[in-house]
Short mmCIF file of C-alpha atoms in Angstrom, two decimals:
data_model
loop_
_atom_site.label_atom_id
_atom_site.label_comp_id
_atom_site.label_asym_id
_atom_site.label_seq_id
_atom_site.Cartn_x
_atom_site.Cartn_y
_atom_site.Cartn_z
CA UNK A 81 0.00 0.00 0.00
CA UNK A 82 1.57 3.27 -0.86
CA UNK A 83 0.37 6.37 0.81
CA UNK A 84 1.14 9.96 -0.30
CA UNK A 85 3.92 12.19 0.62
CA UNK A 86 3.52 15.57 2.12
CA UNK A 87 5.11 17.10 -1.08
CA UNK A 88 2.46 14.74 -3.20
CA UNK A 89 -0.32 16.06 -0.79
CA UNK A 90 0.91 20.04 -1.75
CA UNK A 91 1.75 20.02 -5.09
CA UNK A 92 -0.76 16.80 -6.55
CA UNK A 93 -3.84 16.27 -4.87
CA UNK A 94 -5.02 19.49 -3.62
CA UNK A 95 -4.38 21.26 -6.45
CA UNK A 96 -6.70 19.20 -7.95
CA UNK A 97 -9.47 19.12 -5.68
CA UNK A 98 -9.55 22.98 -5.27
CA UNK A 99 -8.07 25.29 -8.19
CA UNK A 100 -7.24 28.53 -6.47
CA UNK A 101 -7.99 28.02 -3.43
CA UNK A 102 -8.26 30.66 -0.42
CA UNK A 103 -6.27 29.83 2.79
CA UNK A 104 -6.79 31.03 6.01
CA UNK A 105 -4.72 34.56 6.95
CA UNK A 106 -3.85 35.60 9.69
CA UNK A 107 -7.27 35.26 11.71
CA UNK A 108 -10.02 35.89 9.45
CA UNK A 109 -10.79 33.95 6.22
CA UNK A 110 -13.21 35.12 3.18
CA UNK A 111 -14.54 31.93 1.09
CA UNK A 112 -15.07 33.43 -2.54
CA UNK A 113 -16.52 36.56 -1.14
CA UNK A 114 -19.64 35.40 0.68
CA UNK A 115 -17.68 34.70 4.52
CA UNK A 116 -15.71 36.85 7.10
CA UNK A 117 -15.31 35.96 10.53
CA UNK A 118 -12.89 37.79 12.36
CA UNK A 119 -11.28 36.73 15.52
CA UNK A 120 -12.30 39.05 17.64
CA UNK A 121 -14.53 38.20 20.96
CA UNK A 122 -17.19 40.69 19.98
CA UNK A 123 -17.50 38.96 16.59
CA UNK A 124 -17.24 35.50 17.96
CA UNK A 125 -20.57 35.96 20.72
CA UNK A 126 -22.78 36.62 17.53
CA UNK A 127 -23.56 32.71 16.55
CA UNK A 128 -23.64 29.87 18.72
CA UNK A 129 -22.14 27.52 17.22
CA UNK A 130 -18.56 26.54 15.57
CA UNK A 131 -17.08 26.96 11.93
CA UNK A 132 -15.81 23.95 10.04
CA UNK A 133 -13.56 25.25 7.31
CA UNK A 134 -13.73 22.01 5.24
CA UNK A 135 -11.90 22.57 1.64
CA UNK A 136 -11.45 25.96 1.37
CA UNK A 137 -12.31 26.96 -2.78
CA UNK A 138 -13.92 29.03 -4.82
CA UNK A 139 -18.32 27.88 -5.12
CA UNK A 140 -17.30 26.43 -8.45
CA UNK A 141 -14.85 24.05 -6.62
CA UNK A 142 -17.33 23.66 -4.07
CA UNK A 143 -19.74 22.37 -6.38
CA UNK A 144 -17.69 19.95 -7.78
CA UNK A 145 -16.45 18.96 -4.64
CA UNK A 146 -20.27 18.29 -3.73
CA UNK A 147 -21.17 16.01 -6.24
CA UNK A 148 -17.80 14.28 -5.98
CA UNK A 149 -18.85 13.13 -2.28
CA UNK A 150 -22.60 12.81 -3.68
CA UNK A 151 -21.15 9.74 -5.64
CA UNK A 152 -18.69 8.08 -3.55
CA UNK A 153 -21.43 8.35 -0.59
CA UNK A 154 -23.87 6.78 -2.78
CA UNK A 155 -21.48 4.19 -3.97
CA UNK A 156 -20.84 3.24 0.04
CA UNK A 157 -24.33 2.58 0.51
CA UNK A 158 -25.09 1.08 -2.36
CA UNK A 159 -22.05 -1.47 -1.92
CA UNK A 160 -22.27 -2.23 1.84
CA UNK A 161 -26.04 -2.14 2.29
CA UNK A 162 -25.89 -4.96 -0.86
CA UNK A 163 -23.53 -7.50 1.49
CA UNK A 164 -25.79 -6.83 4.34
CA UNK A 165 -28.66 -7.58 1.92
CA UNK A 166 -26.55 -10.81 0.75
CA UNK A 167 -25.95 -12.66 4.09
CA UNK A 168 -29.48 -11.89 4.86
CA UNK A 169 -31.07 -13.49 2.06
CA UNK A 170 -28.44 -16.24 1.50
CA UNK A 171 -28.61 -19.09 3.36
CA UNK A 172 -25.00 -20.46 2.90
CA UNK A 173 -24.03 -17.34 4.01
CA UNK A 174 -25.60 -17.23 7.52
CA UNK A 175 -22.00 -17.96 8.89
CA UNK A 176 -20.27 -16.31 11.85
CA UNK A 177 -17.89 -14.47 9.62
CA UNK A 178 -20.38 -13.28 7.25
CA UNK A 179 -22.54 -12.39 9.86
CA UNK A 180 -19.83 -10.46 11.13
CA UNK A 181 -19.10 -9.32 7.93
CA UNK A 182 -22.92 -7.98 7.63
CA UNK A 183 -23.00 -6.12 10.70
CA UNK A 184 -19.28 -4.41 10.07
CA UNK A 185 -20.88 -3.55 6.27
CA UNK A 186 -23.73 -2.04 8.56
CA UNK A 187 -20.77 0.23 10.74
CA UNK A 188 -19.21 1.25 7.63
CA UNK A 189 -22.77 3.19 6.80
CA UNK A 190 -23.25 4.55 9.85
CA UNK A 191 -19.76 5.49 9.96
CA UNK A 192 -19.61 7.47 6.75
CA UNK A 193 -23.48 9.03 7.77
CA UNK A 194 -21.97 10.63 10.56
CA UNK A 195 -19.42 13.23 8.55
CA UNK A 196 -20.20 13.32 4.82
CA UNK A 197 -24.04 14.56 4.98
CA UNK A 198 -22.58 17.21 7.01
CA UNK A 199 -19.99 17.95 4.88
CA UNK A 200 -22.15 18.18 2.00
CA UNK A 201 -24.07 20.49 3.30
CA UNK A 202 -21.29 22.38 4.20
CA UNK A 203 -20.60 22.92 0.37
CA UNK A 204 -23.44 24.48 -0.35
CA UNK A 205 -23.01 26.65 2.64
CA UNK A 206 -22.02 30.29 2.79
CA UNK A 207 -21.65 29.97 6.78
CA UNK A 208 -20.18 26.90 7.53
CA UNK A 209 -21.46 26.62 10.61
CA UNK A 210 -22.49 23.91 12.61
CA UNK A 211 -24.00 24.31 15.97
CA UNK A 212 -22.22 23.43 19.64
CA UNK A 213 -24.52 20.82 20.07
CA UNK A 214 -24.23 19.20 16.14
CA UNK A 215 -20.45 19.18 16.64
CA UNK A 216 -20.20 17.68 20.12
CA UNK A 217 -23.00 14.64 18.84
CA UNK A 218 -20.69 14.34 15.49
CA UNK A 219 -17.36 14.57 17.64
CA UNK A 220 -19.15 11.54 19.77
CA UNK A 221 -20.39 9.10 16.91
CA UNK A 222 -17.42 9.71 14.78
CA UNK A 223 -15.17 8.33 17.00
CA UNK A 224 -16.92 5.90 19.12
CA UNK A 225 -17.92 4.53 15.56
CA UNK A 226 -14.69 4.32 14.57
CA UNK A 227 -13.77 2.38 18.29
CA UNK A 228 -16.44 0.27 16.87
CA UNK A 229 -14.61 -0.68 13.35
CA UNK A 230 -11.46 -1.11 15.87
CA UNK A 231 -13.01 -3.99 17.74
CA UNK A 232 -14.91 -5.13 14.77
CA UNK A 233 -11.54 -5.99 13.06
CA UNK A 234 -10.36 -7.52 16.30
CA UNK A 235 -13.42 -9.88 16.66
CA UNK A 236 -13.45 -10.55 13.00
CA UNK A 237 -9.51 -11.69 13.04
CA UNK A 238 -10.49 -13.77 16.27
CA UNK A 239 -13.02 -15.48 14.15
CA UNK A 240 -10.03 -16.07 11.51
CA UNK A 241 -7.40 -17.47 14.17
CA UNK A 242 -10.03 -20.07 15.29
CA UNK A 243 -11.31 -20.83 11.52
CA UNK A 244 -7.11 -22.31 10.88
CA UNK A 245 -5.65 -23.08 14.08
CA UNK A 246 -8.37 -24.92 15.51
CA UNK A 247 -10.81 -25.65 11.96
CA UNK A 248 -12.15 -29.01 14.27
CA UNK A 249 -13.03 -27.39 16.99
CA UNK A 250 -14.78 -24.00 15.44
CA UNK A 251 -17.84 -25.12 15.32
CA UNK A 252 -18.50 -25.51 18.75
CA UNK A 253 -16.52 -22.54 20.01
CA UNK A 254 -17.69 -20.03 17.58
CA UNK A 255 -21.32 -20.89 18.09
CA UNK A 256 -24.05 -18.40 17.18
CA UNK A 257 -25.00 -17.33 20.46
CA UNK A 258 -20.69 -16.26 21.17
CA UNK A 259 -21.09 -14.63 17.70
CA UNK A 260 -24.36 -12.18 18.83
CA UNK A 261 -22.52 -11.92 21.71
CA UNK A 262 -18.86 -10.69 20.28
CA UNK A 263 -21.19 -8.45 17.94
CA UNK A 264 -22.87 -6.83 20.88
CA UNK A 265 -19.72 -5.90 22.99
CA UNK A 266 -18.22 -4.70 20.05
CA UNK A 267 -20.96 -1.86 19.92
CA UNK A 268 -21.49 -1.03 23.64
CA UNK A 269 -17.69 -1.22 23.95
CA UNK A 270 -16.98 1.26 20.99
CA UNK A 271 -19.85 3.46 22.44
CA UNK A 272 -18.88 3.25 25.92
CA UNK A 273 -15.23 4.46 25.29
CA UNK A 274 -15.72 8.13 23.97
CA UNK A 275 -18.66 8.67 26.62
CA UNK A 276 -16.68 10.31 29.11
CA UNK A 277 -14.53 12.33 26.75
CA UNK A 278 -17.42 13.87 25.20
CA UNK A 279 -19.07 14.75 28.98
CA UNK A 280 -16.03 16.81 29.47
CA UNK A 281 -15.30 18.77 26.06
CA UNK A 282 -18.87 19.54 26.26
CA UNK A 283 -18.67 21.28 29.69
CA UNK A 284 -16.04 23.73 28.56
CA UNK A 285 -16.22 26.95 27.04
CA UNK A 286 -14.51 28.29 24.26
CA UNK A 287 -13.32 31.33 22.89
CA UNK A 288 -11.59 33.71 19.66
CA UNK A 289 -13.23 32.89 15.95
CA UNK A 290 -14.63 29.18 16.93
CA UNK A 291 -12.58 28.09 13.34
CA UNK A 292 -12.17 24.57 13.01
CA UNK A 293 -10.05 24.17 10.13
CA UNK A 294 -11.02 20.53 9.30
CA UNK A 295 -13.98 18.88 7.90
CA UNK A 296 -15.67 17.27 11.06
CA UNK A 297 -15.38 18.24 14.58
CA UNK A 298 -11.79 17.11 15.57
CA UNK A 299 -10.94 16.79 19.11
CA UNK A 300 -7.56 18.67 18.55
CA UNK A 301 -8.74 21.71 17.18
CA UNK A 302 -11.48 21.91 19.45
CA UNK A 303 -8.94 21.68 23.10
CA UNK A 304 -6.92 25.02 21.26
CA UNK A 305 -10.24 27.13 21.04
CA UNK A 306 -10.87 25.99 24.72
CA UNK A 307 -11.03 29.53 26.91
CA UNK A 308 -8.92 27.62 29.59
CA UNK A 309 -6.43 25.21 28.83
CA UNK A 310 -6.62 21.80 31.01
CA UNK A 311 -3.41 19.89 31.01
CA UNK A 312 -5.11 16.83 32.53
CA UNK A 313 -8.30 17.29 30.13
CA UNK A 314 -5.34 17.19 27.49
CA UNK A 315 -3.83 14.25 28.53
CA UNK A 316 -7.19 12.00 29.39
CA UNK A 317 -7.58 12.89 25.48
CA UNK A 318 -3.74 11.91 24.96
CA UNK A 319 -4.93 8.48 26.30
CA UNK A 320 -8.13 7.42 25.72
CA UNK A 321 -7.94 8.82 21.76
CA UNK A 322 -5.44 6.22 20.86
CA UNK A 323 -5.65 3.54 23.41
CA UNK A 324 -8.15 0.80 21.85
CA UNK A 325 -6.53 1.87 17.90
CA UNK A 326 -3.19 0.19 19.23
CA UNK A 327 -4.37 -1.86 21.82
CA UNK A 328 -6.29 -4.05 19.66
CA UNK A 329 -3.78 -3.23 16.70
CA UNK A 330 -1.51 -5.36 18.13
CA UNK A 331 -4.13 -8.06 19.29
CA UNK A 332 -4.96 -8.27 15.26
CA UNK A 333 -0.89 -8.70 14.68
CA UNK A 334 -0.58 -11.58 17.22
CA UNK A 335 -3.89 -13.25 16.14
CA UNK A 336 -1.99 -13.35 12.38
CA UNK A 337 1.31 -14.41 13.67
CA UNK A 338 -0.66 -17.95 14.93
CA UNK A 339 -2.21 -18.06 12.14
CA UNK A 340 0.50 -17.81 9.84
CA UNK A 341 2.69 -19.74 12.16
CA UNK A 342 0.16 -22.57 11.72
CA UNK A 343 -0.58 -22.16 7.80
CA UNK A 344 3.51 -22.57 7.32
CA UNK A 345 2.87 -25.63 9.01
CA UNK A 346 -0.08 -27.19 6.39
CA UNK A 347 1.08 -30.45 5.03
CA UNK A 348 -0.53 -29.22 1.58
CA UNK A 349 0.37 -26.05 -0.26
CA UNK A 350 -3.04 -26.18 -1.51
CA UNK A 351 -4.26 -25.92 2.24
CA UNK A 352 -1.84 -23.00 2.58
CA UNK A 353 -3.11 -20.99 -0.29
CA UNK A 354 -6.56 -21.43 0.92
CA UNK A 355 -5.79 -20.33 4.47
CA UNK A 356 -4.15 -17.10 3.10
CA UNK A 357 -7.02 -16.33 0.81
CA UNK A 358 -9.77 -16.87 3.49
CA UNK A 359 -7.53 -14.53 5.25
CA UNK A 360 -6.83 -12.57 2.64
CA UNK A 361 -9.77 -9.72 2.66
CA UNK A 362 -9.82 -9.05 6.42
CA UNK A 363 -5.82 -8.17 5.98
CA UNK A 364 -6.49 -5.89 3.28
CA UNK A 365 -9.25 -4.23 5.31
CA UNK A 366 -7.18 -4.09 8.43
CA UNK A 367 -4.26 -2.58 5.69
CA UNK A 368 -6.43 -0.36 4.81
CA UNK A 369 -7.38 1.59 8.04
CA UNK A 370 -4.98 0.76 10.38
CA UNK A 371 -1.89 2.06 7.32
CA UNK A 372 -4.09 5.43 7.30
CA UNK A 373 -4.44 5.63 11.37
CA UNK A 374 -1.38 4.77 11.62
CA UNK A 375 0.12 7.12 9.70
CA UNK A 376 -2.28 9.94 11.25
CA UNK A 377 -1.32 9.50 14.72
CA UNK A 378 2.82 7.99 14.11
CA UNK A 379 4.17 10.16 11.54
CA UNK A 380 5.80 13.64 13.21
CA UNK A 381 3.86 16.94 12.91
CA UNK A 382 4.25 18.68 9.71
CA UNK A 383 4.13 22.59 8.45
CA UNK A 384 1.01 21.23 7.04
CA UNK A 385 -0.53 19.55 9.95
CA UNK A 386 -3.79 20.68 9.31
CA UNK A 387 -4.34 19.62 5.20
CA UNK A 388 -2.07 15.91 6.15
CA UNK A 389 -5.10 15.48 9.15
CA UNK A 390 -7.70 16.11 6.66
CA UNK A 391 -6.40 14.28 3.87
CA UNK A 392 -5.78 11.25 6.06
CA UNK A 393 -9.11 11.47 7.90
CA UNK A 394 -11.01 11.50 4.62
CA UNK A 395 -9.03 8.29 3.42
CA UNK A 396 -9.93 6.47 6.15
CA UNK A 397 -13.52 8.00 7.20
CA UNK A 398 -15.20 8.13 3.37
CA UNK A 399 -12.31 6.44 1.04
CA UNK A 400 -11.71 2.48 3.20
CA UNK A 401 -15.59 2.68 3.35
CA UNK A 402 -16.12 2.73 -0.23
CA UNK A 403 -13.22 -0.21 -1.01
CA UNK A 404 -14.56 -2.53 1.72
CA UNK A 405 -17.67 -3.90 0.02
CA UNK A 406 -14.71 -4.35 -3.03
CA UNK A 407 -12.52 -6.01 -1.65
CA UNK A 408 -15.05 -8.82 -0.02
CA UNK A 409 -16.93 -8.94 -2.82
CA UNK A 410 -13.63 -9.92 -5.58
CA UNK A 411 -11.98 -12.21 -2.90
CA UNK A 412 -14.52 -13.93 -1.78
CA UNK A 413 -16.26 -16.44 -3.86
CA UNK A 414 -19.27 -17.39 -1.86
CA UNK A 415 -20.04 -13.32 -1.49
CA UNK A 416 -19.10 -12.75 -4.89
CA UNK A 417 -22.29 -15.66 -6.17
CA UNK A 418 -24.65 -14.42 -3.34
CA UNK A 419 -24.04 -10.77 -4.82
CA UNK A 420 -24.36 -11.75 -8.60
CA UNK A 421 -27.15 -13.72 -7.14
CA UNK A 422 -28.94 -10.37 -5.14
CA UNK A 423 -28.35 -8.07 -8.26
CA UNK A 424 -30.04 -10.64 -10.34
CA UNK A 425 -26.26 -11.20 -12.87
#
């Protein structure tokens, strides 16, 4: 997998996206003539809410930029609501890992619902603005969504390491009531985790323009507009952000090294190449996010901080959503006949 440079980010893809576009001076910012908002505490008591900068361009950009995100949200639907569609109509497909499969397809929606309407709005917008209480409820389902996806990749590489290392025994360990049951935990868990976070950025109060120069209400940006700066609120943030990302990171690693350490030792290279292709989705998944996470949260800050954080959130928030129905669907051959089988090809 090959991710962008910073230099690729500047000089290629941007570009692209937005021909001329406006960047934020000093502290004010005009959006193709329609916007100012000065940072100035008079100014910044005169709307109740905060300002999400997005992709600063020009309306025609905007426009483009709109339909653009129109399509690819479509597309995510479309793609993951047709494997949840698939497993529940198909029989042979009423499995623990499809079911799995179904209800991480189902995530991937609700994950992508909670930024890109939003955003889409938000290109059609002169003001930009989205209200204290919009931004704290996106702030919350964003990431305790994307907890979710983090234990949903655990469970679902769990369900792998049991399918090879012990294929006589999987039956009666991964039974269906464990399965509704690893499902369940995985969404109270992810939910659970960013409760208390979001109790305590909501509480404070914040001051200057109330610019958020990102797409979706980030955590980051929103502690530096905070009136009163709270080293421990900081570092409770510093924690709790990253904790079940690499925590169950490196569950996913050790659950692959048994399996691999048990597919080396297949009497059959034909067993072997089957083990690795059974395998071979939820890895490219797991590439997938965890490569764009990790490079969000691992690689050192930037001059650009703020365009690498937005690029890198949209790759993993709206782009991995998009590829995951692709992915199952051309590696798989049992999802690949119940979805030639649902669209009727």
């Amino acid at each position: 997998m090959h991710f962008l440079s910073q230099n690729d980010l500047n000089t290629n893809l941007i570009p692209h996206l937005c021909l001329h576009c406006h960047s934020v001076i000093a502290a004010a910012f005009t959006i193709h003539g329609h916007m100012k908002i000065f940072n100035t505490p008079s100014n910044s008591s005169t709307f109740t809410g905060f300002i999400l900068l997005g992709f600063p361009c020009p309306r025609e950009g905007q426009i483009l930029l709109f339909v653009l995100f129109t399509v690819v949200y479509l597309l995510t639907l479309m793609g993951n609501g047709s494997i949840i569609c698939a497993v529940h109509w198909d029989q042979r497909l009423h499995a623990p890992m499809y079911i799995l499969l179904a209800n991480f397809s189902f995530l991937e929606i609700c994950y992508v619902t909670s930024t890109v309407p939003n955003m889409l709005a938000n290109f059609l917008s002169d003001t930009k603005i989205i209200s204290f209480s919009g931004c704290f409820l996106q702030f919350y389902f964003f990431f305790s969504l994307g907890s979710t996806e983090c234990f949903f990749l655990a469970v679902m590489a769990f369900d792998r390491y049991l399918a090879i290392c012990w294929p006589l025994h999987y039956s009666t360990i991964m039974t269906r009531r464990l399965c509704t049951n690893l499902v369940v935990n995985c969404w109270v868990l992810g939910f659970i985790w960013f409760f208390i976070p979001i109790v305590i950025i909501s509480q404070m109060s914040f001051c200057g323009s109330r610019i958020i120069d990102h797409f979706l209400c980030d955590p980051a940006p929103l502690l530096t507009l905070a009136c009163k700066k709270g080293p421990v609120i900081e570092l409770v943030f510093c924690i709790l952000s990253p904790l079940p990302v690499f925590m169950l990171f490196l569950f996913i690693v050790g659950s692959y090294a048994l399996v691999v350490r048990a597919v080396w030792r297949a009497p059959s290279a034909a067993g072997r190449r089957k083990a690795f292709s059974t395998c071979g989705s939820h890895l490219a998944v797991v590439s997938l996010f965890y490569g764009s996470v990790l490079v969000m949260y691992g690689s050192p800050p930037s001059k650009n901080e703020a365009g690498k954080q937005k690029i890198v959130t949209l790759f993993y928030s709206v782009v991995t959503p998009l590829l995951n129905p692709v992915i199952y669907s051309l590696r798989n051959k049992d999802m690949k006949k119940a979805l030639k089988k649902f669209w009727g090809t």
